[in-house]
Amino acid sequence: MKLFYSQGFSSLADHIAMLEAGLQFEVVSVDFDTKKLPDGGNYVAVNPKGYVPALVLDDGQLLTENVAILAWVADLAPKLAPGGALGRYRLLEMLSFIATEIHKRFPLYLTAPDDAKPMLREQLLKWFDWIAGELQGNYLFGDTFTSADAYLFVMTRGAGELGLPLPPRLVEYVARIESRPSTIEATRREAANARS
Ligand SMILES: N[C@@H](CCC(=O)N[C@@H](CS)C(=O)NCC(=O)O)C(=O)O
């Protein structure tokens, strides 16, 4: 199984969740700008959408979209989803929220003309405030880390790097997830691949 990623981008969430799940997989870096692969190939030939993440399964099938990959990983490792009869749907609810209300706003914010930026920034801050209030203990669904936390972590860290003023609870949340062995290992692997 191969996970295609660009260093530090949203594919880091899938990388972290797959390590948390104990899956065996290779990681392949994609040059964010040129779509070149380390072997000189073109990433678009692997994933015609051209963006990361993409997962090529052992039988050759392609799985894309953070929501689908992070839900699939939690199906393989149920500890990465909240429990209860609605657990799977609570996870999907949260993954969909992060993808459509938070993640999708970043490229809009970054490429918006100056007069549109304040509105997009306000919307992002509104949703980060909302989600900070959703934390139940250390993580989104209590004291157990789920694949939605891997996604929210990458989004929140990105917001911090852009200088968005995050609620203190989210600043602590980022620090907490940064110190998990899976995050340390995923970050190390991505940086090592970028150097080679
Ligand atoms: N809908 C996709 C969006 C993924 C996405 O936005 N990926 C970004 C990195 S965070 C990317 O690869 N952008 C490069 C491009 O669009 O060319 C998902 O949620 O998986």
mmCIF file of C-alpha atoms and ligand atoms in Angstrom:
data_model
loop_
_atom_site.group_PDB
_atom_site.id
_atom_site.type_symbol
_atom_site.label_atom_id
_atom_site.label_comp_id
_atom_site.label_asym_id
_atom_site.label_seq_id
_atom_site.Cartn_x
_atom_site.Cartn_y
_atom_site.Cartn_z
ATOM 1 C CA MET A 1 0.000 0.000 0.000
ATOM 2 C CA LYS A 2 1.330 3.470 -0.906
ATOM 3 C CA LEU A 3 0.331 6.836 0.526
ATOM 4 C CA PHE A 4 1.093 9.785 -1.752
ATOM 5 C CA TYR A 5 1.743 12.969 0.217
ATOM 6 C CA SER A 6 3.273 16.443 0.094
ATOM 7 C CA GLN A 7 5.284 17.347 3.149
ATOM 8 C CA GLY A 8 3.193 18.914 5.926
ATOM 9 C CA PHE A 9 0.006 19.216 3.875
ATOM 10 C CA SER A 10 -3.340 17.587 4.657
ATOM 11 C CA SER A 11 -1.955 14.165 3.696
ATOM 12 C CA LEU A 12 -0.047 14.335 7.001
ATOM 13 C CA ALA A 13 -3.393 13.567 8.680
ATOM 14 C CA ASP A 14 -3.703 10.305 6.755
ATOM 15 C CA HIS A 15 -0.052 9.493 7.451
ATOM 16 C CA ILE A 16 -0.580 9.972 11.203
ATOM 17 C CA ALA A 17 -3.845 7.996 11.262
ATOM 18 C CA MET A 18 -2.311 5.106 9.301
ATOM 19 C CA LEU A 19 0.592 4.910 11.763
ATOM 20 C CA GLU A 20 -1.870 5.048 14.682
ATOM 21 C CA ALA A 21 -3.731 2.133 13.049
ATOM 22 C CA GLY A 22 -0.511 0.097 12.825
ATOM 23 C CA LEU A 23 -0.812 -0.335 9.038
ATOM 24 C CA GLN A 24 2.148 -1.303 6.857
ATOM 25 C CA PHE A 25 2.610 1.152 4.012
ATOM 26 C CA GLU A 26 5.112 3.086 1.948
ATOM 27 C CA VAL A 27 5.021 6.844 1.579
ATOM 28 C CA VAL A 28 5.719 8.538 -1.741
ATOM 29 C CA SER A 29 6.347 12.275 -1.869
ATOM 30 C CA VAL A 30 4.677 14.420 -4.490
ATOM 31 C CA ASP A 31 6.196 17.748 -5.490
ATOM 32 C CA PHE A 32 3.363 20.116 -4.619
ATOM 33 C CA ASP A 33 4.098 22.512 -7.517
ATOM 34 C CA THR A 34 5.271 20.280 -10.367
ATOM 35 C CA LYS A 35 3.368 17.044 -9.457
ATOM 36 C CA LYS A 36 6.639 15.175 -10.041
ATOM 37 C CA LEU A 37 7.286 11.906 -8.217
ATOM 38 C CA PRO A 38 10.713 10.855 -6.899
ATOM 39 C CA ASP A 39 11.116 8.380 -9.794
ATOM 40 C CA GLY A 40 10.477 11.172 -12.314
ATOM 41 C CA GLY A 41 6.904 10.026 -12.985
ATOM 42 C CA ASN A 42 3.868 12.283 -13.044
ATOM 43 C CA TYR A 43 1.556 12.103 -10.034
ATOM 44 C CA VAL A 44 -1.440 13.001 -12.199
ATOM 45 C CA ALA A 45 -1.047 9.596 -13.855
ATOM 46 C CA VAL A 46 -1.605 8.051 -10.393
ATOM 47 C CA ASN A 47 -4.325 10.429 -9.207
ATOM 48 C CA PRO A 48 -5.928 12.448 -11.995
ATOM 49 C CA LYS A 49 -7.231 14.927 -9.381
ATOM 50 C CA GLY A 50 -3.616 16.025 -8.907
ATOM 51 C CA TYR A 51 -3.914 16.760 -5.205
ATOM 52 C CA VAL A 52 -2.861 14.793 -2.144
ATOM 53 C CA PRO A 53 -3.653 12.560 -0.346
ATOM 54 C CA ALA A 54 -4.057 9.458 -2.471
ATOM 55 C CA LEU A 55 -3.762 5.891 -1.365
ATOM 56 C CA VAL A 56 -2.963 3.022 -3.716
ATOM 57 C CA LEU A 57 -4.155 -0.164 -2.068
ATOM 58 C CA ASP A 58 -2.337 -3.496 -2.354
ATOM 59 C CA ASP A 59 -4.772 -4.633 -5.056
ATOM 60 C CA GLY A 60 -4.033 -1.481 -7.079
ATOM 61 C CA GLN A 61 -7.277 0.385 -6.310
ATOM 62 C CA LEU A 62 -7.008 4.125 -5.762
ATOM 63 C CA LEU A 63 -8.657 5.784 -2.761
ATOM 64 C CA THR A 64 -8.695 9.575 -2.550
ATOM 65 C CA GLU A 65 -10.213 12.320 -0.351
ATOM 66 C CA ASN A 66 -9.266 12.847 3.276
ATOM 67 C CA VAL A 67 -12.777 12.020 4.445
ATOM 68 C CA ALA A 68 -12.794 8.642 2.661
ATOM 69 C CA ILE A 69 -9.242 7.675 3.638
ATOM 70 C CA LEU A 70 -9.629 8.702 7.283
ATOM 71 C CA ALA A 71 -12.964 6.853 7.559
ATOM 72 C CA TRP A 72 -11.464 3.776 5.872
ATOM 73 C CA VAL A 73 -8.525 3.763 8.307
ATOM 74 C CA ALA A 74 -10.943 3.980 11.248
ATOM 75 C CA ASP A 75 -12.909 1.033 9.845
ATOM 76 C CA LEU A 76 -9.672 -0.987 9.882
ATOM 77 C CA ALA A 77 -8.743 0.253 13.368
ATOM 78 C CA PRO A 78 -11.994 0.915 15.267
ATOM 79 C CA LYS A 79 -10.068 2.514 18.148
ATOM 80 C CA LEU A 80 -9.713 5.510 15.791
ATOM 81 C CA ALA A 81 -13.478 6.198 15.777
ATOM 82 C CA PRO A 82 -15.755 7.179 18.639
ATOM 83 C CA GLY A 83 -17.736 4.338 20.179
ATOM 84 C CA GLY A 84 -21.483 3.828 20.386
ATOM 85 C CA ALA A 85 -24.184 3.054 17.857
ATOM 86 C CA LEU A 86 -23.646 6.363 16.057
ATOM 87 C CA GLY A 87 -19.837 6.354 16.406
ATOM 88 C CA ARG A 88 -19.100 5.826 12.712
ATOM 89 C CA TYR A 89 -21.536 8.577 11.736
ATOM 90 C CA ARG A 90 -20.197 10.987 14.349
ATOM 91 C CA LEU A 91 -16.771 10.453 12.824
ATOM 92 C CA LEU A 92 -18.103 11.092 9.296
ATOM 93 C CA GLU A 93 -19.977 14.136 10.549
ATOM 94 C CA MET A 94 -16.770 15.586 11.990
ATOM 95 C CA LEU A 95 -14.559 14.628 9.013
ATOM 96 C CA SER A 96 -17.058 16.211 6.602
ATOM 97 C CA PHE A 97 -17.226 19.347 8.698
ATOM 98 C CA ILE A 98 -13.436 19.687 8.792
ATOM 99 C CA ALA A 99 -13.156 19.056 5.023
ATOM 100 C CA THR A 100 -15.885 21.414 3.858
ATOM 101 C CA GLU A 101 -16.017 24.194 6.444
ATOM 102 C CA ILE A 102 -12.351 24.445 7.441
ATOM 103 C CA HIS A 103 -10.001 22.748 4.954
ATOM 104 C CA LYS A 104 -11.707 24.101 1.829
ATOM 105 C CA ARG A 105 -11.523 27.664 3.153
ATOM 106 C CA PHE A 106 -7.705 27.687 3.339
ATOM 107 C CA PRO A 107 -7.003 27.826 -0.423
ATOM 108 C CA LEU A 108 -9.833 30.362 -0.776
ATOM 109 C CA TYR A 109 -8.325 32.507 1.976
ATOM 110 C CA LEU A 110 -4.791 32.251 0.605
ATOM 111 C CA THR A 111 -5.735 33.163 -2.962
ATOM 112 C CA ALA A 112 -8.494 35.697 -2.200
ATOM 113 C CA PRO A 113 -8.099 39.336 -3.189
ATOM 114 C CA ASP A 114 -7.200 41.558 -0.224
ATOM 115 C CA ASP A 115 -10.744 42.884 0.197
ATOM 116 C CA ALA A 116 -12.174 39.349 0.555
ATOM 117 C CA LYS A 117 -9.565 38.088 3.031
ATOM 118 C CA PRO A 118 -11.100 39.544 6.226
ATOM 119 C CA MET A 119 -14.422 37.785 5.578
ATOM 120 C CA LEU A 120 -12.756 34.414 4.952
ATOM 121 C CA ARG A 121 -10.515 34.876 7.971
ATOM 122 C CA GLU A 122 -13.564 35.621 10.116
ATOM 123 C CA GLN A 123 -15.312 32.499 8.858
ATOM 124 C CA LEU A 124 -12.257 30.363 9.588
ATOM 125 C CA LEU A 125 -11.963 31.821 13.092
ATOM 126 C CA LYS A 126 -15.664 31.238 13.719
ATOM 127 C CA TRP A 127 -15.301 27.546 12.904
ATOM 128 C CA PHE A 128 -12.083 27.156 14.904
ATOM 129 C CA ASP A 129 -13.864 28.733 17.893
ATOM 130 C CA TRP A 130 -16.796 26.402 17.404
ATOM 131 C CA ILE A 131 -14.668 23.281 17.174
ATOM 132 C CA ALA A 132 -12.623 24.303 20.225
ATOM 133 C CA GLY A 133 -15.903 24.158 22.142
ATOM 134 C CA GLU A 134 -16.529 20.650 20.803
ATOM 135 C CA LEU A 135 -13.370 19.176 22.363
ATOM 136 C CA GLN A 136 -14.387 16.691 25.005
ATOM 137 C CA GLY A 137 -11.298 16.408 27.159
ATOM 138 C CA ASN A 138 -8.038 15.953 25.294
ATOM 139 C CA TYR A 139 -9.554 15.193 21.899
ATOM 140 C CA LEU A 140 -12.698 15.696 19.814
ATOM 141 C CA PHE A 141 -14.502 12.679 21.219
ATOM 142 C CA GLY A 142 -13.022 12.463 24.698
ATOM 143 C CA ASP A 143 -9.670 11.135 25.780
ATOM 144 C CA THR A 144 -9.327 8.767 22.815
ATOM 145 C CA PHE A 145 -7.558 10.019 19.694
ATOM 146 C CA THR A 146 -9.556 9.430 16.473
ATOM 147 C CA SER A 147 -8.778 9.908 12.791
ATOM 148 C CA ALA A 148 -10.761 13.187 12.938
ATOM 149 C CA ASP A 149 -8.175 14.464 15.433
ATOM 150 C CA ALA A 150 -5.406 13.758 12.929
ATOM 151 C CA TYR A 151 -7.267 15.934 10.390
ATOM 152 C CA LEU A 152 -8.140 18.723 12.812
ATOM 153 C CA PHE A 153 -4.548 18.755 14.074
ATOM 154 C CA VAL A 154 -3.122 19.427 10.601
ATOM 155 C CA MET A 155 -5.723 22.137 9.898
ATOM 156 C CA THR A 156 -5.200 23.834 13.244
ATOM 157 C CA ARG A 157 -1.431 23.761 13.010
ATOM 158 C CA GLY A 158 -1.707 25.285 9.527
ATOM 159 C CA ALA A 159 -3.932 28.056 10.878
ATOM 160 C CA GLY A 160 -1.370 28.786 13.610
ATOM 161 C CA GLU A 161 1.408 28.965 11.014
ATOM 162 C CA LEU A 162 -0.671 31.523 9.091
ATOM 163 C CA GLY A 163 -0.898 33.622 12.249
ATOM 164 C CA LEU A 164 -4.622 33.117 12.877
ATOM 165 C CA PRO A 165 -5.310 33.727 16.574
ATOM 166 C CA LEU A 166 -6.516 30.355 17.817
ATOM 167 C CA PRO A 167 -8.349 29.686 21.081
ATOM 168 C CA PRO A 168 -5.853 28.568 23.785
ATOM 169 C CA ARG A 169 -7.553 25.159 23.947
ATOM 170 C CA LEU A 170 -6.609 24.549 20.330
ATOM 171 C CA VAL A 171 -3.035 25.727 20.878
ATOM 172 C CA GLU A 172 -2.737 23.126 23.654
ATOM 173 C CA TYR A 173 -4.462 20.541 21.440
ATOM 174 C CA VAL A 174 -1.860 21.041 18.698
ATOM 175 C CA ALA A 175 0.995 20.681 21.195
ATOM 176 C CA ARG A 176 -0.599 17.518 22.600
ATOM 177 C CA ILE A 177 -0.899 15.873 19.177
ATOM 178 C CA GLU A 178 2.555 17.061 18.109
ATOM 179 C CA SER A 179 3.999 14.982 20.920
ATOM 180 C CA ARG A 180 2.255 11.732 19.930
ATOM 181 C CA PRO A 181 4.729 9.115 18.623
ATOM 182 C CA SER A 182 2.717 8.765 15.382
ATOM 183 C CA THR A 183 2.991 12.496 14.646
ATOM 184 C CA ILE A 184 6.700 12.542 15.452
ATOM 185 C CA GLU A 185 7.286 9.537 13.186
ATOM 186 C CA ALA A 186 5.117 10.835 10.307
ATOM 187 C CA THR A 187 6.836 14.217 10.450
ATOM 188 C CA ARG A 188 10.270 12.575 10.544
ATOM 189 C CA ARG A 189 9.473 10.326 7.563
ATOM 190 C CA GLU A 190 8.105 13.207 5.503
ATOM 191 C CA ALA A 191 11.141 15.381 6.221
ATOM 192 C CA ALA A 192 13.590 12.520 5.521
ATOM 193 C CA ASN A 193 11.937 11.794 2.159
ATOM 194 C CA ALA A 194 12.035 15.473 1.245
ATOM 195 C CA ARG A 195 15.814 15.479 1.777
ATOM 196 C CA SER A 196 16.503 12.291 -0.237
HETATM 197 N N1 LIG B 1 -10.844 17.385 -1.392
HETATM 198 C C1 LIG B 1 -9.470 16.997 -1.151
HETATM 199 C C2 LIG B 1 -8.603 18.243 -1.063
HETATM 200 C C3 LIG B 1 -7.158 17.897 -0.811
HETATM 201 C C4 LIG B 1 -6.270 19.121 -0.938
HETATM 202 O O1 LIG B 1 -6.727 20.267 -0.887
HETATM 203 N N2 LIG B 1 -4.970 18.868 -1.064
HETATM 204 C C5 LIG B 1 -3.995 19.941 -1.186
HETATM 205 C C6 LIG B 1 -2.988 19.859 -0.049
HETATM 206 S S1 LIG B 1 -3.725 20.139 1.508
HETATM 207 C C7 LIG B 1 -3.242 19.772 -2.489
HETATM 208 O O2 LIG B 1 -2.694 18.722 -2.781
HETATM 209 N N3 LIG B 1 -3.211 20.837 -3.295
HETATM 210 C C8 LIG B 1 -2.451 20.857 -4.516
HETATM 211 C C9 LIG B 1 -3.305 21.086 -5.714
HETATM 212 O O3 LIG B 1 -4.536 21.247 -5.567
HETATM 213 O O4 LIG B 1 -2.735 21.118 -6.789
HETATM 214 C C10 LIG B 1 -9.360 16.169 0.117
HETATM 215 O O5 LIG B 1 -9.985 16.528 1.125
HETATM 216 O O6 LIG B 1 -8.647 15.144 0.128
#
